[in-house]
Structures are given as C-alpha cells and as structure tokens.
C-alpha cells in the first residue's frame, strides 16, 4: 500500500509531536511511532527542561555552562540558537497545556542540576517528561490534519537508491522521498511518500546492557540515515548518567534524577565518605562526564558495584514533595530515601552525536530533517549539560518546520518508488539467533565501549561486532522483515559507528575517555 503526505514524521517524542503540531497548519502530516504514542524517552524524562527564566540567571550564564560541559566541542551557533530560542518554546509548551511546578508566589519553581551555575530547570515534580508527552498527545489526538500510525516501524528511508541508482557517500544531492514502513499488526510493508521527512527516532540505549532508556531506543533513525549515506557524527560521546538506581536485572534502569543532587544530595562511597571533591571543586554537582568517571573509579578501586547517594540530611517532607516518584520507587524496594542512602551506579543514558544537521535541522540528505536525540546539532559538544535535551529537541523541531514550509510548495511526491520487494525471503527459522545476537551486541558494548576505553578494547569490540554484522546481514537478506531483525541490524550499525568514531578520536574529551590518549589534545571551541 502506498500512502502520501506532505510531512512524514518518524517518532512521537517531544521532537516528533511538537513538529507535527506545527507542520499540520501547512499540510497533511503522518506521525509514526513503533509502539504507542506514549512510549518514548521523552516520557521518562525526570529532572526537567532548561530555560533562562528569572534573574540572576542570564542567557550568557546558560551559554557558558553549556560550553563548559561540552568540553570545548560545542558549536557556539547551535548553543546560542537553543538557549536564546528556549523561552519561546517553553511558551508553546505552556500553551499546549504542560504544567510546570510553581512556588507559593506563583513563580516557576526552578531546579538546579550538575554543571548549571543557576536554578533554571522547569519541571513537573520528578516526572516532567511524562507531563510533556501526555499534554502533547492530547493536542495531537484533537488535530484533524495529523494522522497517527501506532505500531508502524520505519525500516528504510527512500532515496535514489530505491530508483535503481548507485548512491555513495560522494553522491551529490541525495534526496529523501519517504520511508518503507512495517505495519506490525498486518505485517505488510507500506510505502510512505512525502515531500519532506523528519527523523525524530530518539536514543540508542538498547545498544548497552544497562540503560535508562526504554527498549525501543535502538537508534533506528541514525542507522537508516547511515545506510542511506547521510552524515553521522560525534557517536563516541555516549553519556552515562552517574546516578542510576542500583537494582540489577531491572530494565530500563530507574533513574535517580540529577535534580536531587541540585537539591542537596551528596555522593558517598559505601563506607559513608564523600569523595567528589577529590575529582572536582564542584563536588557532587560536577558535570556528568566527570561525576560518572569519578564514581566508576571509586567502584573499581574498591571492587564495589555501587556508591551511595545521600539525601537524608534534607527535610523529609520537602524531599517527598519534590521527588514523589523517586521516593515511591525506592520505598517499593525497601529504601526510604528520607532515612536511607540510595545505592546508585552509572549507566548509559543519552547520545550526544547522531545525524548531522544544520541550523535549520536539515540533514546532509535533501528533504530529510532530524531533531531530538537522534540528531547532532553541536549543542552538547562532547558532554550534554543536564536538561538541555528536551529543549534542544523542541527548538530544532520548530526550526525544521520553519525551513520546510519555505520549500514545501515547490516539492512534489515521487511516485516512481517501487513497492518493497520481499521475493525469496521466508520466516526466520530460529528467533533465538536474533535475540542472542542482540544480547551479544549489548555485552560487547558494555564490556569494551563504556566509560573508560582503550584501543585494545575498542579493536576487540570491532572484531566481535564484525562477525555479528556478517551473520545478521545474511539473515536479513533471506528473512521476511520483522521489527526484531531490523532493530538488530540497527543496533549493530550504531555500535559500529560508536566504535569507529571512538577509534578515530586520539584524545580524551568529555564523555570519551581513553587510557591510550588521556589528555585533551586539539584546541576546539
Ligand atoms: P523520543 O522521546 O525517544 O521518541 C522517539 C520516538 O521515535 C518514539 O515515538 C519511537 O516510537 C519512535 N521511533 C523510533 N524508531 C522508530 C522506527 N523505526 N519507526 C517508527 N518510530 C520509531 N532530557 C532532558 O532534557 N531533561 C530531563 O530531565 C531528562 N531526563 C531523562 C530521564 C530519562 C530516564 C531518560 C531516558 C532521558 C532523559 N532525558 C532528559 C533525555 C530526553 O528525555 C530525551 O533525549 C528526549 O526525550 C528525546 O526526545 P526525542 O523526541 O528525540 O525522542
Ligand atoms: C535527570 O533528571 O537527571 C536527567 C536529566 C537529563 O538527562 O537531562
């Protein structure tokens, strides 16, 4: 079946939905997600969304904090775009019905997190993402111009390659005409044709064995763009959140928001000693890369699996009011955070790199835009500042709409794309081949491509991955397409890009730390 739209949006987190709501004023929109509208990294966001709101905060301070956190690798233009553009997008969220907490004077109650010099995080208790996601879903459901496709899995973006042309990284003017999409209920593959396409497919957590991301985070947009010969960058900068709840076996790993350290919690080793000042003068409020590495080091030195986060010195009622979900979750596990220390350890959380986009969210492929976690705007540099992700996603989604509407009337839908060809394929005989390979990718990445890296470990990871790559491509060619085999291909591509780009960086910077090149070498911004 072929479907035609002006705007094809792949992904229904904050980037995809906010784009769809705005684009729908200018044409027909298809909004796709691979499970339900509610399941996204956005729904999981806890701490909040950063935006300069009141004095003594200032745009200059937020810019400086972002640049410091990014460890000399940010694109200043992108940083300024997001930070100056943030208040207008917060206004949009408020207009769409998002509730941010206020104090007794009716002013926004602003939190502070690691790396921020001021209180500037707007939040809804400790489940800001859920509040945003559900408010945006209400708007989408009421919108007549947006057709929602739940359980539709995008397999490939369509380019000249699907018209029989050879497309390489050197082909000028690669164009995107839409996507092949698997309807997971009927198992049919539909051709979605569009004038422009937005990739808003989110994160890559499922490449690692422990992550705060839901399992849908398999880096599909990045892998699809890579296969279509688009440019992918900064993949070595994988962010590990310092304080995920230590509760082995639970997936995704529950996050203990950084806002709790902004509120006054401190990190302690298992013998109760504070240790962060040994690593950074900002102590427990140092940026994430430094904090995660410090915890990793303390755990390795002592042979411990976790450290403690201590919020017991704060007023118990206030703690419960600010962090009701964290309080409830921990209590279910027998930890009363107002009296007990919380066991935490770092785990995969975010990817700073991704599909390279310009100031208008255009990727290197014509008619293909990207926004949100799958994109690489240059805002985060080598290490994302806490709560800068949701705001980046909405600012760049807005830029993508503004750019697309300038060209949309001049574009036509390409009707020559053939239907998906599944001749000669059959159902995979053994599903276990896919699930086992998936587990192997996670293990390879967690063992060899974690917080501290070395050439030896990266090369070993690459060699192991190459075997999985060959086996999986072979399986893919002869199998009927399923979401599982596509996701496996995608995590292998993402893992490959992380390792390859990590090997190319002959220095330690931000989230990329290697024992072979422990110093920061190049002078970047
Ligand atoms: P997502 O919200 O992840 O949405 C991705 C969408 O793409 C989903 O709808 C999915 O179904 C769809 N999709 C993916 N692949 C396909 C495919 N092949 N076909 C069809 N659909 C597809 N950031 C902050 O700024 N502040 C915070 O406080 C914060 N806290 C966080 C806490 C947690 C536990 C986590 C995991 C992240 C947190 N982040 C936070 C990061 C932030 O939530 C994400 O970076 C952001 O929400 C990403 O939004 P997105 O729109 O890019 O993608
Ligand atoms: C958190 O609440 O610690 C997560 C914030 C973020 O990832 O930006």
Coordinates of C-alpha atoms and ligand atoms in Angstrom, one line a residue:
X1 CA 0.0 0.0 0.0
X2 CA 1.2 3.5 -0.8
X3 CA 0.3 6.5 1.4
X4 CA 1.1 10.1 0.5
X5 CA 1.6 13.0 2.9
X6 CA 3.2 16.5 2.8
X7 CA 5.1 15.8 6.0
X8 CA 6.2 12.4 7.2
X9 CA 7.3 12.4 10.9
X10 CA 9.0 9.3 12.2
X11 CA 8.9 9.4 16.0
X12 CA 6.4 10.7 18.6
X13 CA 8.5 12.0 21.4
X14 CA 8.8 15.8 22.1
X15 CA 10.7 16.4 18.8
X16 CA 8.2 14.5 16.5
X17 CA 5.0 15.6 18.2
X18 CA 5.9 19.3 18.5
X19 CA 6.9 19.3 14.8
X20 CA 3.7 17.5 13.8
X21 CA 1.5 20.0 15.7
X22 CA 3.2 23.0 13.9
X23 CA 3.5 21.4 10.4
X24 CA -0.1 20.5 10.4
X25 CA -1.0 24.1 9.8
X26 CA 0.6 23.8 6.4
X27 CA -0.3 20.4 5.1
X28 CA -1.1 16.7 5.8
X29 CA 1.0 15.1 8.4
X30 CA 1.7 11.4 9.1
X31 CA 3.0 10.8 12.6
X32 CA 4.6 7.3 13.1
X33 CA 5.8 5.5 16.1
X34 CA 7.0 2.0 16.5
X35 CA 4.9 1.1 19.6
X36 CA 2.4 3.5 21.2
X37 CA 2.4 7.3 21.3
X38 CA 3.2 7.3 25.0
X39 CA 6.4 5.1 24.8
X40 CA 9.4 7.3 24.3
X41 CA 12.5 8.6 26.0
X42 CA 10.5 11.8 26.5
X43 CA 8.0 10.1 28.8
X44 CA 10.9 9.0 31.0
X45 CA 12.5 12.4 31.5
X46 CA 12.6 13.3 35.2
X47 CA 14.6 16.4 36.0
X48 CA 13.1 18.9 33.6
X49 CA 13.7 21.3 30.8
X50 CA 16.4 24.1 30.9
X51 CA 15.5 27.7 30.0
X52 CA 16.6 31.0 31.4
X53 CA 13.6 32.4 33.2
X54 CA 14.4 34.8 36.0
X55 CA 17.3 36.9 37.1
X56 CA 20.0 36.5 38.4
X57 CA 20.1 33.8 35.6
X58 CA 21.0 35.1 32.2
X59 CA 21.4 33.7 28.7
X60 CA 25.2 34.3 28.9
X61 CA 25.4 32.1 32.0
X62 CA 23.4 29.2 30.4
X63 CA 25.6 29.5 27.3
X64 CA 28.8 29.4 29.4
X65 CA 27.6 26.4 31.4
X66 CA 26.7 24.5 28.2
X67 CA 30.1 25.3 26.7
X68 CA 32.0 24.2 29.8
X69 CA 30.0 21.0 30.0
X70 CA 30.6 20.3 26.3
X71 CA 34.4 20.4 26.9
X72 CA 35.4 22.5 24.0
X73 CA 33.5 20.7 21.4
X74 CA 30.2 22.6 21.1
X75 CA 29.0 24.6 18.1
X76 CA 28.5 28.1 19.5
X77 CA 25.9 28.9 16.9
X78 CA 23.8 25.9 17.9
X79 CA 24.3 26.7 21.6
X80 CA 23.1 30.3 21.1
X81 CA 20.2 29.2 18.9
X82 CA 18.8 26.8 21.6
X83 CA 19.4 29.0 24.6
X84 CA 18.0 32.2 23.1
X85 CA 15.2 30.2 21.5
X86 CA 14.2 28.3 24.7
X87 CA 11.8 30.8 26.3
X88 CA 9.5 30.9 23.2
X89 CA 9.3 27.1 23.1
X90 CA 8.5 27.0 26.8
X91 CA 5.7 29.3 26.0
X92 CA 4.5 26.9 23.3
X93 CA 4.6 24.0 25.8
X94 CA 2.5 26.1 28.3
X95 CA 0.0 26.9 25.5
X96 CA -0.3 23.1 24.8
X97 CA -1.3 22.6 28.4
X98 CA 2.0 21.5 30.0
X99 CA 2.1 22.2 33.7
X100 CA 5.4 23.3 35.3
X101 CA 5.6 23.5 39.1
X102 CA 5.2 26.9 40.7
X103 CA 6.1 28.2 44.2
X104 CA 3.7 29.8 46.6
X105 CA 4.2 33.2 44.9
X106 CA 3.1 31.8 41.6
X107 CA 6.6 31.9 40.1
X108 CA 8.1 28.9 38.4
X109 CA 9.9 26.6 40.9
X110 CA 13.3 26.2 39.2
X111 CA 15.6 23.3 40.0
X112 CA 19.4 23.2 39.6
X113 CA 21.4 20.2 38.2
X114 CA 25.0 19.3 37.7
X115 CA 27.0 21.8 35.7
X116 CA 24.4 24.5 36.0
X117 CA 25.5 27.7 37.7
X118 CA 21.9 28.8 38.4
X119 CA 18.5 27.4 39.1
X120 CA 16.9 27.2 35.6
X121 CA 15.2 23.8 35.3
X122 CA 11.5 24.0 34.8
X123 CA 9.9 20.8 35.9
X124 CA 6.8 18.9 36.8
X125 CA 7.6 17.2 40.1
X126 CA 10.1 14.5 39.1
X127 CA 8.2 13.3 36.0
X128 CA 8.5 16.3 33.7
X129 CA 8.7 14.1 30.5
X130 CA 5.5 12.3 31.2
X131 CA 3.7 15.6 31.7
X132 CA 5.1 16.9 28.4
X133 CA 4.4 13.7 26.5
X134 CA 0.8 13.3 27.7
X135 CA 0.0 17.0 27.1
X136 CA 1.3 16.8 23.6
X137 CA -0.6 13.6 22.9
X138 CA -3.8 15.3 23.9
X139 CA -3.2 18.0 21.3
X140 CA -2.3 15.5 18.6
X141 CA -5.4 13.4 19.1
X142 CA -7.6 16.5 18.7
X143 CA -5.9 17.6 15.5
X144 CA -7.7 16.8 12.3
X145 CA -4.7 17.2 10.0
X146 CA -2.4 14.7 11.8
X147 CA -2.9 11.0 11.0
X148 CA -1.3 8.9 13.7
X149 CA 0.2 5.5 13.0
X150 CA 1.0 3.5 16.1
X151 CA 2.9 0.2 15.8
X152 CA 4.3 1.3 12.5
X153 CA 8.0 0.6 12.2
X154 CA 10.1 2.6 9.7
X155 CA 12.6 0.2 8.0
X156 CA 14.4 2.4 5.5
X157 CA 14.3 5.9 4.2
X158 CA 13.7 6.1 0.5
X159 CA 16.3 7.7 -1.8
X160 CA 17.5 7.5 -5.4
X161 CA 18.9 4.1 -4.3
X162 CA 15.3 2.8 -4.5
X163 CA 15.0 4.0 -8.0
X164 CA 18.0 1.8 -9.0
X165 CA 20.7 4.4 -8.8
X166 CA 24.0 3.7 -7.1
X167 CA 24.2 6.1 -4.1
X168 CA 27.6 6.5 -2.3
X169 CA 28.8 9.0 0.3
X170 CA 30.1 11.1 -2.6
X171 CA 26.8 11.2 -4.5
X172 CA 25.7 14.9 -4.6
X173 CA 22.1 15.8 -3.8
X174 CA 20.9 12.5 -2.3
X175 CA 17.1 13.1 -1.8
X176 CA 14.6 11.5 0.6
X177 CA 11.2 10.6 -0.7
X178 CA 9.7 9.0 2.4
X179 CA 10.2 5.6 4.0
X180 CA 9.3 1.9 3.8
X181 CA 7.3 1.1 7.0
X182 CA 6.2 -2.1 8.5
X183 CA 2.7 -2.2 9.8
X184 CA 3.3 -4.5 12.8
X185 CA -0.4 -5.5 13.1
X186 CA -0.8 -6.7 9.5
X187 CA 2.8 -7.4 8.8
X188 CA 2.5 -5.5 5.5
X189 CA 5.2 -3.1 4.3
X190 CA 3.7 0.2 3.3
X191 CA 5.4 2.9 1.2
X192 CA 5.0 6.3 2.8
X193 CA 5.8 9.0 0.3
X194 CA 6.3 12.6 1.5
X195 CA 7.5 16.0 0.4
X196 CA 9.7 16.2 3.5
X197 CA 10.5 13.7 6.2
X198 CA 11.5 14.4 9.8
X199 CA 13.5 11.7 11.7
X200 CA 12.7 12.0 15.5
X201 CA 13.6 8.5 16.5
X202 CA 15.3 9.2 19.8
X203 CA 18.1 7.4 21.5
X204 CA 20.3 4.3 21.4
X205 CA 20.2 2.9 24.9
X206 CA 19.4 -0.6 23.8
X207 CA 22.9 -0.9 22.4
X208 CA 24.1 -1.3 26.0
X209 CA 23.1 -3.9 28.6
X210 CA 22.2 -1.3 31.2
X211 CA 20.4 1.9 30.2
X212 CA 17.8 4.3 31.5
X213 CA 16.2 4.3 28.0
X214 CA 13.1 2.2 27.2
X215 CA 13.8 -0.8 24.9
X216 CA 12.5 1.0 21.8
X217 CA 15.7 3.1 21.9
X218 CA 17.6 1.2 19.1
X219 CA 19.0 4.1 17.1
X220 CA 16.8 3.4 14.1
X221 CA 17.0 6.9 12.6
X222 CA 20.7 7.0 12.8
X223 CA 21.1 3.6 11.3
X224 CA 18.7 4.3 8.5
X225 CA 20.5 7.6 7.7
X226 CA 23.9 5.9 7.7
X227 CA 22.6 3.2 5.3
X228 CA 21.2 6.0 3.1
X229 CA 24.7 7.6 3.1
X230 CA 23.9 10.5 5.3
X231 CA 26.5 12.0 7.6
X232 CA 26.7 10.8 11.2
X233 CA 29.0 12.5 13.8
X234 CA 30.2 12.5 17.4
X235 CA 29.0 9.0 18.1
X236 CA 31.9 8.4 20.6
X237 CA 30.1 10.8 23.0
X238 CA 27.8 8.4 24.8
X239 CA 26.5 9.8 28.0
X240 CA 26.4 7.6 31.1
X241 CA 24.2 9.0 33.8
X242 CA 26.1 9.0 37.2
X243 CA 23.2 8.0 39.4
X244 CA 21.0 5.2 38.1
X245 CA 19.4 3.2 40.9
X246 CA 21.5 0.1 41.5
X247 CA 18.9 -2.7 41.2
X248 CA 20.4 -5.5 39.0
X249 CA 18.1 -7.1 36.5
X250 CA 15.7 -4.2 36.1
X251 CA 15.4 -2.9 32.6
X252 CA 15.3 0.0 31.9
X253 CA 17.3 1.0 34.9
X254 CA 15.4 3.5 37.1
X255 CA 17.0 7.0 37.1
X256 CA 17.7 8.9 40.3
X257 CA 17.4 12.4 38.9
X258 CA 20.4 14.7 38.9
X259 CA 17.9 17.3 40.3
X260 CA 18.3 15.5 43.6
X261 CA 21.9 16.5 43.8
X262 CA 21.0 20.0 42.8
X263 CA 18.6 19.9 45.8
X264 CA 21.5 18.9 48.1
X265 CA 22.1 15.2 47.9
X266 CA 25.7 14.1 48.1
X267 CA 27.6 11.1 46.8
X268 CA 29.3 8.8 49.3
X269 CA 31.4 5.6 49.0
X270 CA 30.0 2.5 50.7
X271 CA 31.9 3.4 53.9
X272 CA 29.9 6.7 54.0
X273 CA 32.7 9.1 52.9
X274 CA 32.2 11.9 50.4
X275 CA 34.6 11.7 47.5
X276 CA 33.6 14.0 44.7
X277 CA 35.8 16.9 45.9
X278 CA 38.8 14.8 45.1
X279 CA 37.8 14.9 41.5
X280 CA 36.2 18.4 41.0
X281 CA 35.8 21.5 43.0
X282 CA 32.0 21.5 42.2
X283 CA 31.8 18.2 44.3
X284 CA 28.6 16.3 43.7
X285 CA 27.4 19.0 41.3
X286 CA 30.2 18.5 38.7
X287 CA 29.1 17.8 35.1
X288 CA 28.1 14.3 34.3
X289 CA 31.2 13.0 32.5
X290 CA 33.4 13.9 35.5
X291 CA 30.9 12.5 38.0
X292 CA 30.3 9.3 36.2
X293 CA 34.1 8.7 35.8
X294 CA 34.7 9.5 39.4
X295 CA 32.1 7.0 40.6
X296 CA 33.4 4.4 38.1
X297 CA 36.9 4.9 39.5
X298 CA 35.8 4.6 43.1
X299 CA 33.9 1.5 42.4
X300 CA 36.8 -0.1 40.5
X301 CA 39.4 0.8 43.2
X302 CA 37.2 -0.6 46.0
X303 CA 35.7 -3.5 44.0
X304 CA 32.2 -2.2 44.7
X305 CA 29.2 -2.4 42.4
X306 CA 27.6 0.9 43.6
X307 CA 28.1 4.1 45.6
X308 CA 25.5 5.8 47.7
X309 CA 23.5 9.0 47.2
X310 CA 22.6 10.6 50.5
X311 CA 19.6 12.9 50.7
X312 CA 18.8 12.1 54.3
X313 CA 20.1 15.5 55.6
X314 CA 17.3 17.3 53.8
X315 CA 13.8 17.9 55.2
X316 CA 11.9 14.7 54.7
X317 CA 8.5 16.3 53.7
X318 CA 10.2 18.6 51.2
X319 CA 12.1 15.6 49.7
X320 CA 8.8 13.7 49.3
X321 CA 7.1 16.7 47.7
X322 CA 9.8 17.4 45.2
X323 CA 10.6 13.8 44.3
X324 CA 7.4 11.8 44.8
X325 CA 8.2 9.2 42.1
X326 CA 11.7 8.5 43.2
X327 CA 10.5 8.3 46.8
X328 CA 7.8 5.8 45.9
X329 CA 10.0 3.7 43.6
X330 CA 12.8 3.4 46.2
X331 CA 10.2 2.7 49.0
X332 CA 8.9 -0.2 47.0
X333 CA 12.4 -1.7 47.1
X334 CA 12.7 -1.1 50.9
X335 CA 14.7 2.1 50.7
X336 CA 13.2 5.1 52.5
X337 CA 15.2 7.9 50.9
X338 CA 14.5 10.3 53.7
X339 CA 16.3 7.9 56.1
X340 CA 18.4 5.5 53.9
X341 CA 21.2 6.1 51.4
X342 CA 20.3 5.2 47.8
X343 CA 22.6 2.7 46.0
X344 CA 23.5 4.1 42.6
X345 CA 25.9 3.4 39.7
X346 CA 26.4 5.0 36.3
X347 CA 24.6 3.6 33.3
X348 CA 24.0 4.5 29.6
X349 CA 21.6 7.4 29.3
X350 CA 22.0 9.6 26.2
X351 CA 23.8 10.0 22.9
X352 CA 25.3 13.4 22.1
X353 CA 26.1 12.5 18.5
X354 CA 23.9 11.4 15.7
X355 CA 22.6 12.6 12.3
X356 CA 24.4 15.8 11.5
X357 CA 22.0 18.7 11.0
X358 CA 22.5 22.4 10.2
X359 CA 20.8 25.4 11.9
X360 CA 17.6 24.5 10.1
X361 CA 17.6 20.9 11.2
X362 CA 18.4 19.8 7.7
X363 CA 20.5 16.6 7.4
X364 CA 23.0 16.0 4.7
X365 CA 20.3 14.4 2.7
X366 CA 17.9 16.7 0.9
X367 CA 14.3 16.8 2.1
X368 CA 15.4 14.9 5.2
X369 CA 15.4 16.7 8.6
X370 CA 16.3 15.3 12.0
X371 CA 15.5 16.6 15.5
X372 CA 15.9 15.4 19.1
X373 CA 18.2 12.8 20.4
X374 CA 18.8 11.2 17.0
X375 CA 20.3 14.4 15.7
X376 CA 23.7 16.0 16.2
X377 CA 23.3 19.8 16.3
X378 CA 26.5 20.7 18.1
X379 CA 24.7 21.9 21.2
X380 CA 26.0 19.2 23.5
X381 CA 29.6 19.0 22.2
X382 CA 31.4 16.2 24.0
X383 CA 29.1 16.1 27.0
X384 CA 25.5 17.2 27.3
X385 CA 24.5 19.6 30.1
X386 CA 21.6 18.2 32.1
X387 CA 18.1 19.1 30.9
X388 CA 19.4 20.6 27.7
X389 CA 18.0 17.7 25.6
X390 CA 14.2 18.3 25.7
X391 CA 14.8 22.0 24.9
X392 CA 17.1 21.2 22.0
X393 CA 14.5 18.8 20.6
X394 CA 11.7 21.4 20.6
X395 CA 13.8 24.3 19.4
X396 CA 15.2 22.3 16.4
X397 CA 11.8 20.8 15.6
X398 CA 10.5 24.3 15.3
X399 CA 13.4 25.3 13.1
X400 CA 12.7 22.2 10.9
X401 CA 9.0 23.3 10.4
X402 CA 10.0 26.9 9.6
X403 CA 12.5 25.7 7.0
X404 CA 10.2 23.0 5.4
X405 CA 7.3 25.4 4.8
X406 CA 9.6 27.6 2.7
X407 CA 10.2 24.8 0.2
X408 CA 7.2 22.5 0.5
X409 CA 5.1 24.1 -2.3
X410 CA 8.0 23.6 -4.7
X411 CA 8.4 19.9 -3.9
X412 CA 6.5 17.0 -5.5
X413 CA 5.9 13.5 -4.3
X414 CA 8.0 10.9 -6.1
X415 CA 5.6 8.3 -7.4
X416 CA 8.2 6.1 -9.1
X417 CA 9.3 4.4 -5.9
X418 CA 8.5 0.7 -6.2
X419 CA 6.8 -1.4 -3.5
X420 CA 9.1 -3.3 -1.1
X421 CA 10.3 -6.5 -2.7
X422 CA 10.4 -9.5 -0.4
X423 CA 10.8 -12.1 -3.0
X424 CA 12.8 -15.1 -2.0
X425 CA 12.5 -14.5 1.8
X426 CA 11.0 -16.7 4.4
X427 CA 10.3 -16.5 8.2
X428 CA 13.5 -16.9 10.2
X429 CA 13.7 -20.4 11.4
X430 CA 15.1 -19.6 14.8
X431 CA 14.2 -16.4 16.6
X432 CA 16.9 -17.2 19.1
X433 CA 19.5 -16.2 16.5
X434 CA 18.2 -12.7 16.7
X435 CA 17.8 -12.4 20.4
X436 CA 21.2 -14.0 21.2
X437 CA 23.0 -11.6 18.7
X438 CA 21.2 -8.7 20.3
X439 CA 22.5 -9.7 23.7
X440 CA 26.0 -10.1 22.4
X441 CA 25.9 -6.6 21.0
X442 CA 24.9 -5.3 24.4
X443 CA 27.6 -7.2 26.1
X444 CA 30.3 -6.2 23.7
X445 CA 29.4 -2.5 24.1
X446 CA 29.0 -2.6 27.9
X447 CA 32.3 -4.5 28.4
X448 CA 34.5 -2.8 25.9
X449 CA 33.0 0.6 25.0
X450 CA 31.9 2.0 28.4
X451 CA 33.0 5.0 30.5
X452 CA 36.8 4.2 30.2
X453 CA 38.1 3.0 26.9
X454 CA 41.3 1.8 25.3
X455 CA 42.4 1.0 21.8
X456 CA 42.8 -2.7 22.7
X457 CA 39.2 -2.9 24.0
X458 CA 37.8 -0.9 21.0
X459 CA 39.5 -3.1 18.4
X460 CA 38.3 -6.2 20.2
X461 CA 34.8 -4.8 20.2
X462 CA 35.0 -4.1 16.5
X463 CA 36.3 -7.6 15.6
X464 CA 33.5 -9.2 17.6
X465 CA 30.9 -6.9 16.0
X466 CA 32.1 -7.6 12.5
X467 CA 31.1 -11.3 13.0
X468 CA 27.7 -10.3 14.2
X469 CA 27.3 -7.9 11.3
X470 CA 28.1 -10.5 8.6
X471 CA 25.7 -13.1 10.2
X472 CA 22.9 -10.6 10.6
X473 CA 23.1 -9.2 7.0
X474 CA 23.0 -12.8 5.7
X475 CA 19.9 -13.5 7.9
X476 CA 18.3 -10.2 6.9
X477 CA 18.6 -11.0 3.1
X478 CA 16.8 -14.2 3.4
X479 CA 14.3 -13.4 6.1
X480 CA 10.8 -11.9 5.9
X481 CA 11.2 -8.4 7.5
X482 CA 10.4 -8.2 11.2
X483 CA 10.9 -5.4 13.7
X484 CA 13.3 -7.7 15.6
X485 CA 15.7 -8.3 12.7
X486 CA 15.6 -4.6 11.7
X487 CA 16.4 -3.5 15.2
X488 CA 19.2 -5.9 15.5
X489 CA 20.7 -4.5 12.2
X490 CA 20.2 -1.0 13.6
X491 CA 21.9 -1.6 16.9
X492 CA 24.9 -3.2 15.1
X493 CA 25.2 -0.2 12.8
X494 CA 25.0 2.2 15.8
X495 CA 27.5 0.1 17.8
X496 CA 29.8 0.1 14.7
X497 CA 29.6 3.9 14.4
X498 CA 30.3 4.4 18.1
X499 CA 33.4 2.2 18.0
X500 CA 34.7 3.5 14.7
X501 CA 34.4 7.2 15.7
X502 CA 35.9 6.4 19.2
X503 CA 38.9 4.9 17.5
X504 CA 39.3 8.0 15.3
X505 CA 39.5 10.3 18.4
X506 CA 43.1 10.3 19.5
X507 CA 42.5 12.2 22.7
X508 CA 40.2 12.2 25.8
X509 CA 37.5 14.8 25.7
X510 CA 34.1 15.0 27.5
X511 CA 32.4 11.6 27.5
X512 CA 35.2 9.9 25.5
X513 CA 37.9 8.9 27.9
X514 CA 40.7 6.6 26.7
X515 CA 43.7 5.4 28.7
X516 CA 45.8 5.5 25.5
X517 CA 45.3 9.2 25.0
X518 CA 44.3 10.6 28.4
X519 CA 44.9 14.2 27.5
X520 CA 42.7 16.7 25.6
X521 CA 44.7 17.4 22.6
X522 CA 43.1 19.6 20.0
X523 CA 42.0 23.1 20.5
X524 CA 38.4 23.3 19.9
X525 CA 35.9 25.9 21.0
Ligands
LIG1 P1 12.0 10.1 22.0 O1 11.2 10.8 23.0 O2 12.8 9.0 22.5 O3 10.9 9.5 20.9 C1 11.4 8.6 19.9 C2 10.2 8.2 19.1 O4 10.7 7.6 17.9 C3 9.2 7.2 19.7 O5 7.9 7.6 19.4 C4 9.5 5.9 19.0 O6 8.4 5.0 18.8 C5 9.9 6.4 17.6 N1 10.7 5.5 16.8 C6 12.0 5.2 16.9 N2 12.4 4.3 15.9 C7 11.3 4.2 15.1 C8 11.1 3.5 13.9 N3 12.0 2.7 13.4 N4 9.8 3.6 13.4 C9 8.9 4.3 13.9 N5 9.0 5.0 15.0 C10 10.2 5.0 15.6 N6 16.3 15.2 29.0 C11 16.1 16.5 29.5 O7 16.3 17.5 28.8 N7 15.7 16.6 30.8 C12 15.5 15.5 31.6 O8 15.1 15.7 32.7 C13 15.7 14.2 31.0 N8 15.6 13.1 31.8 C14 15.7 11.9 31.3 C15 15.4 10.8 32.0 C16 15.5 9.5 31.4 C17 15.2 8.3 32.3 C18 15.8 9.4 30.1 C19 15.8 8.0 29.4 C20 16.1 10.5 29.3 C21 16.1 11.8 29.9 N9 16.3 12.9 29.1 C22 16.1 14.1 29.7 C23 16.7 12.8 27.7 C24 15.4 13.1 26.9 O9 14.3 12.5 27.5 C25 15.5 12.6 25.5 O10 16.7 12.9 24.9 C26 14.4 13.2 24.7 O11 13.1 13.0 25.3 C27 14.4 12.6 23.3 O12 13.2 13.0 22.6 P2 13.0 12.6 21.1 O13 11.8 13.3 20.7 O14 14.2 12.9 20.3 O15 12.8 11.0 21.1
LIG2 C1 17.9 13.8 35.3 O1 16.8 14.1 35.8 O2 19.0 13.6 36.0 C2 18.0 13.6 33.9 C3 18.2 14.9 33.3 C4 18.8 14.8 31.9 O3 19.1 13.7 31.4 O4 18.9 15.9 31.3

